Amino acid sequence: MSAGDMPAGDVPFGDAEEAAREAEEGETPMVDEPAAVSSTEKPDSAARPGQVDLPRGAVADAPGSADHPETNPTNPERWLIALDIDGTVLTEDGTIGAALTDQVARLTGLGHEVMLATGRSVASTLPVLDLLGITPEYVVCSNGAITMQRDADAPLGYRREIVETFNPGAVLNQIRAHLANAHYAVEDADGYFRYTGDFPNGATDVGGEAVTFDELLDVEATRVVVISPGHDMEDFLAIVETMGLHRVSYSVGWTAWLDIAPDGVNKSTSLERVRQLLGIPGARVLAAGDGRNDIEMLTWASVEGRAVAMGQAPDDVKAVATEVTASIYDDGLAHALAQLR
């Protein structure tokens, strides 16, 4: 698969290259972070998106990586560096370039807060922390619906600190009226997937089961996924626009894919909470991403800080960024991070 063909979003489970192959053959891969985003409300670039009033209580600085302990653990000029995963940190074969891991180690050693902000579920996000060698105070998952906080007593070292859920029944029935042959999945607060139709095997790798449509209606959801293999993207987008999903936040994926989150929730809303909790000024925020579901996050970062779009990102993602770096295949993120001191 070439760089230009790579889906511009996070792949939650399994192999991304296999997911792309399935898409080319007419199957719909289970991806956790869709590539295209359409919001019922256009981000307001004149004010910080997701602004909330939270106390700026003291929060312990995150440690550096195991091999690069902090050289300045009380850095008063530290940055909050929020990174998308697939297409930004991870290539389609699930690897991370050595140049990037070196930059991440350098920045954590300087006391900066390097964290992940992804559409992936918790189960498929935490292993990426190990690959990067970081233990940030917070991790944003499920496109902002779940914020994890570091906790040494938790089984995996993190606990669910903020969880946004909604009852999906009304919106599922609304969508089914327009897309009778679509396949549906609901993710709950524990990352468990219940789905109808033919979702790829990756759904069960992190815990999931096939159920009837009616069994999805009363699950308290962090997100709903809808795939419609019988539609091309233009037809699918046209149908979505007729639904008037004004009571939920939604994204449209790189194939006929709809990702629905609790009302008003996206990566930027959770990252704004994190920024306030850590007491880091907006002028020292850097966010990096490559997919249309990163648009809100990049818009948020661009108000005062740095918003980095990857070189292979779609034009509308680049348009909201303050800078465009090289593609993931040319160590684009490492080059952008190298500018921070």
mmCIF file of N, CA, C and O in Angstrom, residues 64-71 98-112 114 132-134 337:
data_model
loop_
_atom_site.group_PDB
_atom_site.id
_atom_site.type_symbol
_atom_site.label_atom_id
_atom_site.label_comp_id
_atom_site.label_asym_id
_atom_site.label_seq_id
_atom_site.Cartn_x
_atom_site.Cartn_y
_atom_site.Cartn_z
ATOM 1 N N GLY A 64 9.866 10.949 32.836
ATOM 2 C CA GLY A 64 10.430 10.685 31.522
ATOM 3 C C GLY A 64 10.377 9.204 31.222
ATOM 4 O O GLY A 64 9.865 8.413 31.996
ATOM 5 N N SER A 65 10.888 8.822 30.076
ATOM 6 C CA SER A 65 10.890 7.413 29.714
ATOM 7 C C SER A 65 11.895 6.661 30.576
ATOM 8 O O SER A 65 12.749 7.244 31.227
ATOM 9 N N ALA A 66 11.777 5.337 30.569
ATOM 10 C CA ALA A 66 12.624 4.519 31.437
ATOM 11 C C ALA A 66 14.107 4.719 31.144
ATOM 12 O O ALA A 66 14.935 4.741 32.052
ATOM 13 N N ASP A 67 14.434 4.898 29.866
ATOM 14 C CA ASP A 67 15.831 5.033 29.490
ATOM 15 C C ASP A 67 16.325 6.472 29.485
ATOM 16 O O ASP A 67 17.512 6.734 29.349
ATOM 17 N N HIS A 68 15.389 7.408 29.612
ATOM 18 C CA HIS A 68 15.757 8.824 29.579
ATOM 19 C C HIS A 68 15.043 9.556 30.704
ATOM 20 O O HIS A 68 14.044 10.220 30.477
ATOM 21 N N PRO A 69 15.499 9.406 31.943
ATOM 22 C CA PRO A 69 14.834 10.089 33.051
ATOM 23 C C PRO A 69 14.873 11.596 32.856
ATOM 24 O O PRO A 69 15.725 12.125 32.151
ATOM 25 N N GLU A 70 13.928 12.277 33.498
ATOM 26 C CA GLU A 70 13.821 13.709 33.318
ATOM 27 C C GLU A 70 15.093 14.435 33.748
ATOM 28 O O GLU A 70 15.612 14.217 34.833
ATOM 29 N N THR A 71 15.550 15.300 32.891
ATOM 30 C CA THR A 71 16.691 16.145 33.250
ATOM 31 C C THR A 71 16.207 17.455 33.851
ATOM 32 O O THR A 71 16.977 18.170 34.463
ATOM 33 N N ALA A 98 12.683 5.242 14.520
ATOM 34 C CA ALA A 98 13.663 5.511 15.579
ATOM 35 C C ALA A 98 13.831 7.008 15.820
ATOM 36 O O ALA A 98 14.049 7.446 16.953
ATOM 37 N N ALA A 99 13.715 7.817 14.773
ATOM 38 C CA ALA A 99 13.854 9.266 14.937
ATOM 39 C C ALA A 99 12.766 9.810 15.844
ATOM 40 O O ALA A 99 13.014 10.718 16.658
ATOM 41 N N LEU A 100 11.563 9.261 15.737
ATOM 42 C CA LEU A 100 10.467 9.732 16.579
ATOM 43 C C LEU A 100 10.666 9.312 18.026
ATOM 44 O O LEU A 100 10.480 10.119 18.944
ATOM 45 N N THR A 101 11.028 8.057 18.258
ATOM 46 C CA THR A 101 11.231 7.627 19.646
ATOM 47 C C THR A 101 12.356 8.407 20.304
ATOM 48 O O THR A 101 12.288 8.717 21.496
ATOM 49 N N ASP A 102 13.370 8.766 19.545
ATOM 50 C CA ASP A 102 14.456 9.583 20.097
ATOM 51 C C ASP A 102 13.945 10.958 20.503
ATOM 52 O O ASP A 102 14.308 11.479 21.569
ATOM 53 N N GLN A 103 13.106 11.571 19.668
ATOM 54 C CA GLN A 103 12.576 12.894 19.992
ATOM 55 C C GLN A 103 11.640 12.838 21.201
ATOM 56 O O GLN A 103 11.663 13.726 22.066
ATOM 57 N N VAL A 104 10.810 11.808 21.270
ATOM 58 C CA VAL A 104 9.910 11.661 22.405
ATOM 59 C C VAL A 104 10.700 11.482 23.695
ATOM 60 O O VAL A 104 10.391 12.087 24.732
ATOM 61 N N ALA A 105 11.750 10.663 23.651
ATOM 62 C CA ALA A 105 12.591 10.473 24.827
ATOM 63 C C ALA A 105 13.272 11.782 25.244
ATOM 64 O O ALA A 105 13.365 12.109 26.426
ATOM 65 N N ARG A 106 13.727 12.538 24.253
ATOM 66 C CA ARG A 106 14.377 13.816 24.554
ATOM 67 C C ARG A 106 13.402 14.782 25.229
ATOM 68 O O ARG A 106 13.729 15.427 26.241
ATOM 69 N N LEU A 107 12.185 14.864 24.696
ATOM 70 C CA LEU A 107 11.218 15.824 25.217
ATOM 71 C C LEU A 107 10.711 15.435 26.595
ATOM 72 O O LEU A 107 10.525 16.295 27.468
ATOM 73 N N THR A 108 10.473 14.142 26.828
ATOM 74 C CA THR A 108 10.054 13.732 28.166
ATOM 75 C C THR A 108 11.186 13.946 29.160
ATOM 76 O O THR A 108 10.953 14.301 30.316
ATOM 77 N N GLY A 109 12.410 13.744 28.720
ATOM 78 C CA GLY A 109 13.552 14.006 29.583
ATOM 79 C C GLY A 109 13.663 15.466 29.985
ATOM 80 O O GLY A 109 14.162 15.795 31.065
ATOM 81 N N LEU A 110 13.197 16.360 29.136
ATOM 82 C CA LEU A 110 13.201 17.792 29.434
ATOM 83 C C LEU A 110 12.015 18.209 30.294
ATOM 84 O O LEU A 110 11.901 19.379 30.667
ATOM 85 N N GLY A 111 11.141 17.268 30.595
ATOM 86 C CA GLY A 111 10.000 17.572 31.452
ATOM 87 C C GLY A 111 8.735 17.942 30.721
ATOM 88 O O GLY A 111 7.746 18.329 31.350
ATOM 89 N N HIS A 112 8.707 17.836 29.394
ATOM 90 C CA HIS A 112 7.494 18.136 28.651
ATOM 91 C C HIS A 112 6.512 16.968 28.764
ATOM 92 O O HIS A 112 6.911 15.819 28.965
ATOM 93 N N VAL A 114 4.247 14.548 27.020
ATOM 94 C CA VAL A 114 3.927 13.934 25.732
ATOM 95 C C VAL A 114 2.835 12.904 25.972
ATOM 96 O O VAL A 114 3.012 11.968 26.760
ATOM 97 N N LEU A 132 6.286 3.789 22.813
ATOM 98 C CA LEU A 132 6.935 5.102 22.877
ATOM 99 C C LEU A 132 7.796 5.269 24.124
ATOM 100 O O LEU A 132 8.621 6.173 24.192
ATOM 101 N N GLY A 133 7.581 4.413 25.119
ATOM 102 C CA GLY A 133 8.339 4.525 26.357
ATOM 103 C C GLY A 133 7.915 5.700 27.213
ATOM 104 O O GLY A 133 8.748 6.334 27.861
ATOM 105 N N ILE A 134 6.611 6.015 27.227
ATOM 106 C CA ILE A 134 6.128 7.159 28.000
ATOM 107 C C ILE A 134 5.034 6.730 28.969
ATOM 108 O O ILE A 134 4.350 5.722 28.765
ATOM 109 N N LEU A 337 8.819 17.803 16.136
ATOM 110 C CA LEU A 337 9.160 17.802 17.559
ATOM 111 C C LEU A 337 10.575 18.272 17.812
ATOM 112 O O LEU A 337 10.879 18.791 18.891
#
